[in-house]
CSV table of C-alpha atoms in Angstrom, one decimal:
chain,number,residue,atom,x,y,z
A,91,GLY,CA,86.5,135.1,91.4
A,92,ASP,CA,83.2,136.6,91.3
A,93,SER,CA,80.6,135.5,93.9
A,94,VAL,CA,77.5,136.1,95.7
A,95,THR,CA,76.7,135.1,99.1
A,96,GLN,CA,73.0,135.4,100.9
A,97,MET,CA,71.9,134.9,104.2
A,98,GLU,CA,70.9,131.0,104.9
A,99,GLY,CA,67.3,130.2,105.4
A,100,PRO,CA,64.9,129.3,106.1
A,101,VAL,CA,63.6,132.8,107.1
A,102,THR,CA,60.2,132.4,108.7
A,103,LEU,CA,58.2,135.2,109.2
A,104,SER,CA,54.3,135.6,110.1
A,105,GLU,CA,52.1,137.2,107.5
A,106,GLU,CA,52.3,141.2,107.4
A,107,ALA,CA,56.0,141.2,108.5
A,108,PHE,CA,58.9,143.2,107.2
A,109,LEU,CA,61.3,141.0,105.1
A,110,THR,CA,64.8,141.6,104.5
A,111,ILE,CA,67.1,138.9,102.5
A,112,ASN,CA,70.7,139.7,102.6
A,113,CYS,CA,72.5,139.6,99.3
A,114,THR,CA,76.4,140.6,99.0
A,115,TYR,CA,78.5,140.3,95.8
A,116,THR,CA,82.3,140.1,94.9
A,117,ALA,CA,82.9,140.9,91.4
A,118,THR,CA,85.4,142.3,88.9
A,119,GLY,CA,83.9,145.2,87.1
A,120,TYR,CA,80.6,146.5,87.6
A,121,PRO,CA,77.7,143.6,87.5
A,122,SER,CA,74.0,144.0,87.3
A,123,LEU,CA,72.0,142.3,89.8
A,124,PHE,CA,69.0,140.7,90.1
A,125,TRP,CA,66.8,138.7,92.1
A,126,TYR,CA,65.1,135.4,91.1
A,127,VAL,CA,62.2,133.5,92.8
A,128,GLN,CA,61.1,130.3,92.5
A,129,TYR,CA,57.9,128.9,93.8
A,130,PRO,CA,57.3,125.6,94.5
A,131,GLY,CA,56.9,123.4,91.5
A,132,GLU,CA,57.8,126.4,89.2
A,133,GLY,CA,60.6,127.7,87.3
A,134,LEU,CA,63.0,130.4,88.3
A,135,GLN,CA,61.2,133.9,87.8
A,136,LEU,CA,63.0,137.2,87.4
A,137,LEU,CA,61.7,139.3,90.3
A,138,LEU,CA,63.3,142.5,89.7
A,139,LYS,CA,67.0,143.5,88.7
A,140,ALA,CA,69.3,146.8,88.8
A,141,THR,CA,71.9,147.4,86.2
A,142,LYS,CA,74.3,150.3,88.4
A,143,ALA,CA,75.1,151.6,91.4
A,144,ASP,CA,72.4,153.4,93.6
A,145,ASP,CA,69.7,151.8,91.4
A,146,LYS,CA,66.4,150.6,92.6
A,147,GLY,CA,64.7,147.5,91.5
A,148,SER,CA,61.1,146.9,92.5
A,149,ASN,CA,58.3,144.6,91.6
A,150,LYS,CA,55.4,143.2,93.4
A,151,GLY,CA,56.0,145.2,96.6
A,152,PHE,CA,59.7,144.2,97.0
A,153,GLU,CA,62.6,146.3,97.0
A,154,ALA,CA,66.3,146.2,96.3
A,155,THR,CA,68.9,148.9,96.2
A,156,TYR,CA,72.4,148.4,94.3
A,157,ARG,CA,74.9,149.7,97.0
A,158,LYS,CA,78.3,149.6,95.5
A,159,GLU,CA,79.8,151.1,98.6
A,160,THR,CA,78.8,148.1,100.6
A,161,THR,CA,78.4,145.6,97.6
A,162,SER,CA,75.3,144.6,99.0
A,163,PHE,CA,71.7,144.3,97.1
A,164,HIS,CA,69.5,143.2,99.8
A,165,LEU,CA,65.9,142.3,99.3
A,166,GLU,CA,63.0,144.2,101.1
A,167,LYS,CA,59.1,143.8,101.6
A,168,GLY,CA,57.2,145.9,103.9
A,169,SER,CA,54.6,143.1,104.4
A,170,VAL,CA,54.3,139.7,103.4
A,171,GLN,CA,52.1,137.3,102.5
A,172,VAL,CA,51.7,133.7,102.5
A,173,SER,CA,51.8,133.7,98.5
A,174,ASP,CA,55.5,135.2,99.2
A,175,SER,CA,57.0,131.7,100.1
A,176,ALA,CA,59.4,130.6,97.8
A,177,VAL,CA,63.1,130.3,97.3
A,178,TYR,CA,64.7,133.6,96.4
A,179,PHE,CA,67.9,133.8,94.7
A,180,CYS,CA,70.6,136.5,94.2
A,181,ALA,CA,72.5,136.8,91.3
A,182,LEU,CA,74.7,138.9,89.6
A,183,ASN,CA,75.8,139.0,85.3
A,184,LEU,CA,78.5,140.8,84.2
A,185,ASP,CA,78.5,142.7,80.8
A,186,SER,CA,81.6,141.2,79.8
A,187,ASN,CA,80.3,137.6,80.6
A,188,TYR,CA,76.8,136.6,80.0
A,189,GLN,CA,76.3,134.0,82.6
A,190,LEU,CA,74.7,134.5,85.7
A,191,ILE,CA,76.6,133.6,89.1
A,192,TRP,CA,74.2,132.6,91.8
A,193,GLY,CA,73.8,132.5,95.1
A,194,ALA,CA,72.7,129.6,97.1
A,195,GLY,CA,69.0,130.8,97.8
A,196,THR,CA,67.1,131.6,101.0
A,197,LYS,CA,64.1,129.9,101.3
A,198,LEU,CA,61.3,132.1,103.0
A,199,ILE,CA,58.4,130.5,104.9
A,200,ILE,CA,55.4,132.8,105.8
A,201,LYS,CA,52.9,131.7,108.1
A,202,PRO,CA,49.4,133.0,108.4
B,245,GLY,CA,56.1,129.4,72.5
B,246,ALA,CA,55.1,131.7,75.8
B,247,GLY,CA,57.8,130.6,77.5
B,248,VAL,CA,61.1,128.1,77.8
B,249,SER,CA,60.2,124.5,77.6
B,250,GLN,CA,61.6,121.7,78.7
B,251,THR,CA,61.2,118.3,78.3
B,252,PRO,CA,60.8,115.8,80.0
B,253,SER,CA,60.0,117.4,83.5
B,254,ASN,CA,61.5,114.3,84.9
B,255,LYS,CA,63.9,111.5,84.0
B,256,VAL,CA,65.0,108.6,85.7
B,257,THR,CA,68.1,106.3,84.6
B,258,GLU,CA,70.2,104.0,85.5
B,259,LYS,CA,73.6,104.4,86.0
B,260,GLY,CA,75.7,103.9,83.0
B,261,LYS,CA,72.8,104.9,80.5
B,262,TYR,CA,72.6,108.1,78.0
B,263,VAL,CA,70.2,110.5,78.5
B,264,GLU,CA,69.1,113.5,76.3
B,265,LEU,CA,67.2,116.4,77.5
B,266,ARG,CA,65.5,119.0,75.3
B,267,CYS,CA,64.8,123.0,75.6
B,268,ASP,CA,62.4,125.0,73.3
B,269,PRO,CA,63.5,128.7,74.0
B,270,ILE,CA,61.2,131.4,73.8
B,271,SER,CA,60.8,132.3,69.6
B,272,GLY,CA,63.4,134.6,68.7
B,273,HIS,CA,65.9,134.8,71.7
B,274,THR,CA,69.3,133.8,70.2
B,275,ALA,CA,71.2,133.3,73.6
B,276,LEU,CA,70.4,129.7,75.3
B,277,TYR,CA,72.1,128.8,78.4
B,278,TRP,CA,71.9,125.6,80.5
B,279,TYR,CA,72.7,125.2,84.4
B,280,ARG,CA,72.7,122.5,86.6
B,281,GLN,CA,70.5,123.0,90.1
B,282,SER,CA,71.9,120.5,92.8
B,283,LEU,CA,69.7,120.4,95.8
B,284,GLY,CA,69.8,123.6,98.3
B,285,GLN,CA,72.4,125.1,96.0
B,286,GLY,CA,71.9,128.0,93.2
B,287,PRO,CA,72.0,127.1,89.6
B,288,GLU,CA,75.8,126.2,88.5
B,289,PHE,CA,76.1,127.4,84.7
B,290,LEU,CA,76.9,124.8,81.9
B,291,ILE,CA,77.1,125.8,78.5
B,292,TYR,CA,75.8,129.2,76.6
B,293,PHE,CA,74.9,129.3,72.8
B,294,GLN,CA,74.7,132.2,70.6
B,295,GLY,CA,72.8,131.2,67.9
B,296,THR,CA,74.1,127.5,66.7
B,297,GLY,CA,77.6,127.7,68.0
B,298,ALA,CA,78.7,127.2,71.7
B,299,ALA,CA,80.4,130.5,72.9
B,300,ASP,CA,81.1,129.1,76.1
B,301,ASP,CA,81.2,125.4,77.3
B,302,SER,CA,83.5,125.9,80.4
B,303,GLY,CA,81.1,125.0,83.0
B,304,LEU,CA,80.7,121.2,81.4
B,305,PRO,CA,82.0,119.2,84.1
B,306,ASN,CA,84.0,116.6,82.0
B,307,ASP,CA,83.7,114.9,78.3
B,308,ARG,CA,80.5,112.9,79.2
B,309,PHE,CA,78.4,115.8,78.7
B,310,PHE,CA,77.8,117.6,75.6
B,311,ALA,CA,74.9,119.9,74.3
B,312,VAL,CA,73.6,121.0,70.5
B,313,ARG,CA,71.8,123.9,68.9
B,314,PRO,CA,71.6,122.5,65.2
B,315,GLU,CA,69.3,125.3,64.0
B,316,GLY,CA,69.6,127.9,66.6
B,317,SER,CA,66.5,127.3,68.5
B,318,VAL,CA,65.8,123.6,70.1
B,319,SER,CA,68.8,122.5,72.2
B,320,THR,CA,69.5,118.8,73.8
B,321,LEU,CA,71.8,118.3,76.4
B,322,LYS,CA,73.3,114.9,75.9
B,323,ILE,CA,74.9,113.2,79.1
B,324,GLN,CA,76.9,109.6,78.3
B,325,ARG,CA,77.4,107.1,81.0
B,326,THR,CA,75.7,108.9,83.6
B,327,GLU,CA,76.7,109.0,87.1
B,328,ARG,CA,74.9,108.8,90.3
B,329,GLY,CA,76.8,112.4,91.0
B,330,ASP,CA,74.7,113.6,87.9
B,331,SER,CA,71.6,113.8,89.3
B,332,ALA,CA,70.2,117.3,90.0
B,333,VAL,CA,67.7,119.6,88.1
B,334,TYR,CA,69.4,120.6,84.5
B,335,LEU,CA,67.9,124.1,83.8
B,336,CYS,CA,67.7,126.1,80.4
B,337,ALA,CA,67.3,129.9,79.9
B,338,SER,CA,67.0,132.0,76.8
B,339,SER,CA,67.6,135.7,76.8
B,340,LEU,CA,67.3,138.4,73.9
B,341,ASP,CA,70.4,140.4,74.7
B,342,PRO,CA,73.3,138.8,76.1
B,343,GLY,CA,76.3,140.5,77.2
B,344,THR,CA,74.3,143.6,77.8
B,345,ALA,CA,72.4,145.7,80.8
B,346,LYS,CA,69.1,144.0,79.1
B,347,ASN,CA,70.9,140.5,79.5
B,348,ILE,CA,67.3,139.2,81.7
B,349,GLN,CA,67.3,135.1,81.2
B,350,TYR,CA,64.2,133.3,81.4
B,351,PHE,CA,63.9,130.2,83.0
B,352,GLY,CA,62.2,126.7,82.1
B,353,ALA,CA,60.6,124.5,84.7
B,354,GLY,CA,63.5,122.4,84.5
B,355,THR,CA,64.2,118.7,83.8
B,356,ARG,CA,64.6,116.5,87.4
B,357,LEU,CA,67.2,114.2,86.4
B,358,SER,CA,67.7,111.1,88.6
B,359,VAL,CA,70.6,108.4,88.6
B,360,LEU,CA,70.0,105.2,90.2
């Protein structure tokens, strides 16, 4: 079945470090891919998305490229801030199936 | 409203009781989704409404769970004879264009249900 696998957390980094959170997927068909972020005490917010192969989604300094050949959608940021501390979820959605399928989430902790 | 609103934010109940969780979607969004999130996991799909009808309820775990959306806006998730295993955060989302590449789901803050 369709699934999303994320690297386990927590990921702990110092401020201004480079961030990568790995995400790979298994899907029949051609999914849209998403990164959502959940800040402490808040709801899930869409961070970025990509709807077809080689698309790059970007927002707030975060980027992810839809790689069909490696079925991946890794999240990157060049210089993280303490305010980026949150849980990050990778998800996919098939056009023929409206429900989002989620990874388990990766908790990111940024230390000053 | 500006975003998806869920009430209550927290609900504590005793095993065997009945609970209702409410979701008020973004105005104009025809699609509404319920998910359940257990600690340390990603959300798990429960049910999807398109307008007033439940287009897919395949994620509801058993017949103790039921959801309605009588006027195509507010939805209520109902859980009968609650069990301790029902304890989780229940998330509601809404979207404008389900089933397309525009399918961005907007989430509420969730209702944390604790069954004692």
